[in-house]
Amino acid sequence: MSALERNKQLARDFIAFMGAIDLEGMQDILAEDLQYNIPNTGCTSGQLDRRRFLKTLAGLGMVCPGGVKFQVLDLTAEGDRVSIRVDGLANLADGTPYNNRYHFLIKIRDGKIFEAYEYYDALLVENLIGPLLKKKPA
């Protein structure tokens, strides 16, 4: 398998682990010095290190208890970068359907993701997920 094909598979694994809220699988493919960037505005934006990214992924499991079904629309690899565009379908914890479009730009070093950018409809997240994040657990 070529380096580009390995990088594409790593991106597919990343999307699968994220959708399944698979923290163990995700840990295996992330570099220790991960920088995860969500350059949108709103309740879920920011720059996350590896620990905070995994904590955020665990939180996604509480907001979307059934995970997210991602459908890959496009996947392109060049050098150490993979661009992947997906549709995400889920039901939120309150039963509300949540369907968003995403673009991930993933950078790979030594077979691990060391930098990533996630883009999505921030207003949709703010309106649907924001209120769930503000609720205090009972």
PDB file of C-alpha atoms in Angstrom:
ATOM      1  CA  MET A   1       0.000   0.000   0.000  1.00  0.00           C
ATOM      2  CA  SER A   2       1.384   3.425  -0.932  1.00  0.00           C
ATOM      3  CA  ALA A   3       1.877   6.216   1.610  1.00  0.00           C
ATOM      4  CA  LEU A   4      -1.078   8.106   0.101  1.00  0.00           C
ATOM      5  CA  GLU A   5      -3.329   5.066   0.420  1.00  0.00           C
ATOM      6  CA  ARG A   6      -2.241   4.587   4.053  1.00  0.00           C
ATOM      7  CA  ASN A   7      -3.033   8.251   4.732  1.00  0.00           C
ATOM      8  CA  LYS A   8      -6.463   7.887   3.102  1.00  0.00           C
ATOM      9  CA  GLN A   9      -7.171   4.826   5.240  1.00  0.00           C
ATOM     10  CA  LEU A  10      -6.100   6.703   8.362  1.00  0.00           C
ATOM     11  CA  ALA A  11      -8.591   9.468   7.462  1.00  0.00           C
ATOM     12  CA  ARG A  12     -11.344   6.873   6.958  1.00  0.00           C
ATOM     13  CA  ASP A  13     -10.473   5.343  10.344  1.00  0.00           C
ATOM     14  CA  PHE A  14     -10.585   8.798  11.939  1.00  0.00           C
ATOM     15  CA  ILE A  15     -14.110   9.391  10.582  1.00  0.00           C
ATOM     16  CA  ALA A  16     -15.257   5.906  11.630  1.00  0.00           C
ATOM     17  CA  PHE A  17     -13.846   6.277  15.170  1.00  0.00           C
ATOM     18  CA  MET A  18     -15.371   9.728  15.524  1.00  0.00           C
ATOM     19  CA  GLY A  19     -18.792   8.554  14.368  1.00  0.00           C
ATOM     20  CA  ALA A  20     -18.725   5.568  16.712  1.00  0.00           C
ATOM     21  CA  ILE A  21     -17.350   7.671  19.587  1.00  0.00           C
ATOM     22  CA  ASP A  22     -14.545   5.090  19.747  1.00  0.00           C
ATOM     23  CA  LEU A  23     -12.031   6.644  22.136  1.00  0.00           C
ATOM     24  CA  GLU A  24      -9.673   3.655  22.134  1.00  0.00           C
ATOM     25  CA  GLY A  25      -9.501   3.523  18.358  1.00  0.00           C
ATOM     26  CA  MET A  26      -9.035   7.279  18.183  1.00  0.00           C
ATOM     27  CA  GLN A  27      -6.189   7.219  20.716  1.00  0.00           C
ATOM     28  CA  ASP A  28      -4.318   4.747  18.517  1.00  0.00           C
ATOM     29  CA  ILE A  29      -4.231   7.107  15.524  1.00  0.00           C
ATOM     30  CA  LEU A  30      -3.506  10.447  17.226  1.00  0.00           C
ATOM     31  CA  ALA A  31      -0.020  11.822  17.801  1.00  0.00           C
ATOM     32  CA  GLU A  32       0.808  12.821  21.364  1.00  0.00           C
ATOM     33  CA  ASP A  33       1.302  16.433  20.213  1.00  0.00           C
ATOM     34  CA  LEU A  34      -2.020  16.653  18.324  1.00  0.00           C
ATOM     35  CA  GLN A  35      -3.322  20.125  17.550  1.00  0.00           C
ATOM     36  CA  TYR A  36      -7.017  19.953  16.633  1.00  0.00           C
ATOM     37  CA  ASN A  37      -8.459  23.167  15.269  1.00  0.00           C
ATOM     38  CA  ILE A  38     -12.115  24.166  14.987  1.00  0.00           C
ATOM     39  CA  PRO A  39     -11.843  27.683  13.520  1.00  0.00           C
ATOM     40  CA  ASN A  40     -15.589  28.373  13.579  1.00  0.00           C
ATOM     41  CA  THR A  41     -17.207  30.683  16.084  1.00  0.00           C
ATOM     42  CA  GLY A  42     -19.506  29.474  18.824  1.00  0.00           C
ATOM     43  CA  CYS A  43     -19.772  26.947  21.600  1.00  0.00           C
ATOM     44  CA  THR A  44     -17.557  24.249  20.100  1.00  0.00           C
ATOM     45  CA  SER A  45     -14.801  26.259  18.431  1.00  0.00           C
ATOM     46  CA  GLY A  46     -11.182  26.495  19.484  1.00  0.00           C
ATOM     47  CA  GLN A  47      -7.850  24.726  19.433  1.00  0.00           C
ATOM     48  CA  LEU A  48      -7.647  21.435  21.305  1.00  0.00           C
ATOM     49  CA  ASP A  49      -4.683  19.365  22.355  1.00  0.00           C
ATOM     50  CA  ARG A  50      -4.942  15.567  22.344  1.00  0.00           C
ATOM     51  CA  ARG A  51      -6.395  15.309  25.854  1.00  0.00           C
ATOM     52  CA  ARG A  52      -9.034  17.984  25.257  1.00  0.00           C
ATOM     53  CA  PHE A  53      -9.925  16.526  21.861  1.00  0.00           C
ATOM     54  CA  LEU A  54     -10.566  13.087  23.388  1.00  0.00           C
ATOM     55  CA  LYS A  55     -12.583  14.670  26.200  1.00  0.00           C
ATOM     56  CA  THR A  56     -14.642  16.568  23.607  1.00  0.00           C
ATOM     57  CA  LEU A  57     -15.204  13.355  21.649  1.00  0.00           C
ATOM     58  CA  ALA A  58     -16.452  11.663  24.829  1.00  0.00           C
ATOM     59  CA  GLY A  59     -18.822  14.606  25.313  1.00  0.00           C
ATOM     60  CA  LEU A  60     -20.139  14.089  21.796  1.00  0.00           C
ATOM     61  CA  GLY A  61     -21.277  10.664  22.992  1.00  0.00           C
ATOM     62  CA  MET A  62     -23.495  12.330  25.587  1.00  0.00           C
ATOM     63  CA  VAL A  63     -24.959  14.788  23.064  1.00  0.00           C
ATOM     64  CA  CYS A  64     -25.371  12.141  20.331  1.00  0.00           C
ATOM     65  CA  PRO A  65     -25.779   8.900  22.295  1.00  0.00           C
ATOM     66  CA  GLY A  66     -26.162   6.826  19.132  1.00  0.00           C
ATOM     67  CA  GLY A  67     -23.041   8.306  17.582  1.00  0.00           C
ATOM     68  CA  VAL A  68     -22.944   9.987  14.204  1.00  0.00           C
ATOM     69  CA  LYS A  69     -23.362   8.187  10.910  1.00  0.00           C
ATOM     70  CA  PHE A  70     -20.832   9.778   8.581  1.00  0.00           C
ATOM     71  CA  GLN A  71     -21.089   9.394   4.836  1.00  0.00           C
ATOM     72  CA  VAL A  72     -17.872  10.191   2.990  1.00  0.00           C
ATOM     73  CA  LEU A  73     -18.543  12.421  -0.005  1.00  0.00           C
ATOM     74  CA  ASP A  74     -14.985  13.236  -1.120  1.00  0.00           C
ATOM     75  CA  LEU A  75     -11.545  12.144  -0.034  1.00  0.00           C
ATOM     76  CA  THR A  76      -8.323  13.532  -1.488  1.00  0.00           C
ATOM     77  CA  ALA A  77      -4.744  12.960  -0.374  1.00  0.00           C
ATOM     78  CA  GLU A  78      -1.556  14.795  -1.278  1.00  0.00           C
ATOM     79  CA  GLY A  79       1.718  14.572   0.584  1.00  0.00           C
ATOM     80  CA  ASP A  80       1.036  14.432   4.338  1.00  0.00           C
ATOM     81  CA  ARG A  81      -2.482  15.895   4.011  1.00  0.00           C
ATOM     82  CA  VAL A  82      -5.894  14.320   3.555  1.00  0.00           C
ATOM     83  CA  SER A  83      -9.008  16.326   2.820  1.00  0.00           C
ATOM     84  CA  ILE A  84     -12.266  14.574   3.592  1.00  0.00           C
ATOM     85  CA  ARG A  85     -15.777  15.930   3.170  1.00  0.00           C
ATOM     86  CA  VAL A  86     -18.639  14.120   4.906  1.00  0.00           C
ATOM     87  CA  ASP A  87     -22.302  14.360   5.770  1.00  0.00           C
ATOM     88  CA  GLY A  88     -23.087  13.554   9.395  1.00  0.00           C
ATOM     89  CA  LEU A  89     -26.470  12.198  10.471  1.00  0.00           C
ATOM     90  CA  ALA A  90     -27.463  11.712  14.114  1.00  0.00           C
ATOM     91  CA  ASN A  91     -30.187  12.071  16.675  1.00  0.00           C
ATOM     92  CA  LEU A  92     -29.405  14.281  19.630  1.00  0.00           C
ATOM     93  CA  ALA A  93     -29.998  13.217  23.223  1.00  0.00           C
ATOM     94  CA  ASP A  94     -33.322  15.100  23.194  1.00  0.00           C
ATOM     95  CA  GLY A  95     -34.437  13.253  20.029  1.00  0.00           C
ATOM     96  CA  THR A  96     -33.829  16.146  17.632  1.00  0.00           C
ATOM     97  CA  PRO A  97     -32.429  15.069  14.249  1.00  0.00           C
ATOM     98  CA  TYR A  98     -28.986  16.539  13.647  1.00  0.00           C
ATOM     99  CA  ASN A  99     -27.651  16.559  10.098  1.00  0.00           C
ATOM    100  CA  ASN A 100     -24.554  18.595   9.341  1.00  0.00           C
ATOM    101  CA  ARG A 101     -21.896  18.811   6.631  1.00  0.00           C
ATOM    102  CA  TYR A 102     -18.235  18.664   7.548  1.00  0.00           C
ATOM    103  CA  HIS A 103     -14.845  19.178   6.006  1.00  0.00           C
ATOM    104  CA  PHE A 104     -11.759  17.810   7.747  1.00  0.00           C
ATOM    105  CA  LEU A 105      -8.198  18.593   6.746  1.00  0.00           C
ATOM    106  CA  ILE A 106      -5.916  16.074   8.412  1.00  0.00           C
ATOM    107  CA  LYS A 107      -2.114  16.184   8.547  1.00  0.00           C
ATOM    108  CA  ILE A 108      -0.192  12.981   9.163  1.00  0.00           C
ATOM    109  CA  ARG A 109       3.308  12.323  10.485  1.00  0.00           C
ATOM    110  CA  ASP A 110       4.754   8.868  11.104  1.00  0.00           C
ATOM    111  CA  GLY A 111       1.365   7.210  10.617  1.00  0.00           C
ATOM    112  CA  LYS A 112      -0.420   9.406  13.198  1.00  0.00           C
ATOM    113  CA  ILE A 113      -2.623  12.481  12.942  1.00  0.00           C
ATOM    114  CA  PHE A 114      -0.697  15.410  14.391  1.00  0.00           C
ATOM    115  CA  GLU A 115      -2.792  18.335  13.136  1.00  0.00           C
ATOM    116  CA  ALA A 116      -6.385  18.627  11.967  1.00  0.00           C
ATOM    117  CA  TYR A 117      -8.957  21.241  11.022  1.00  0.00           C
ATOM    118  CA  GLU A 118     -12.707  20.686  11.287  1.00  0.00           C
ATOM    119  CA  TYR A 119     -15.243  22.879   9.514  1.00  0.00           C
ATOM    120  CA  TYR A 120     -19.040  22.617   9.762  1.00  0.00           C
ATOM    121  CA  ASP A 121     -22.226  24.691   9.927  1.00  0.00           C
ATOM    122  CA  ALA A 122     -21.493  26.506  13.180  1.00  0.00           C
ATOM    123  CA  LEU A 123     -24.936  28.111  13.409  1.00  0.00           C
ATOM    124  CA  LEU A 124     -26.607  24.689  13.301  1.00  0.00           C
ATOM    125  CA  VAL A 125     -24.325  23.472  16.098  1.00  0.00           C
ATOM    126  CA  GLU A 126     -24.971  26.610  18.140  1.00  0.00           C
ATOM    127  CA  ASN A 127     -28.754  26.281  17.786  1.00  0.00           C
ATOM    128  CA  LEU A 128     -29.096  22.516  18.332  1.00  0.00           C
ATOM    129  CA  ILE A 129     -26.109  21.360  20.358  1.00  0.00           C
ATOM    130  CA  GLY A 130     -25.412  24.564  22.297  1.00  0.00           C
ATOM    131  CA  PRO A 131     -28.527  24.237  24.495  1.00  0.00           C
ATOM    132  CA  LEU A 132     -27.669  20.600  25.302  1.00  0.00           C
ATOM    133  CA  LEU A 133     -24.177  21.581  26.382  1.00  0.00           C
ATOM    134  CA  LYS A 134     -25.597  24.198  28.749  1.00  0.00           C
ATOM    135  CA  LYS A 135     -27.831  21.715  30.555  1.00  0.00           C
ATOM    136  CA  LYS A 136     -26.471  20.426  33.826  1.00  0.00           C
ATOM    137  CA  PRO A 137     -26.540  16.648  34.385  1.00  0.00           C
ATOM    138  CA  ALA A 138     -29.207  15.543  36.872  1.00  0.00           C
TER     139      ALA A 138
END
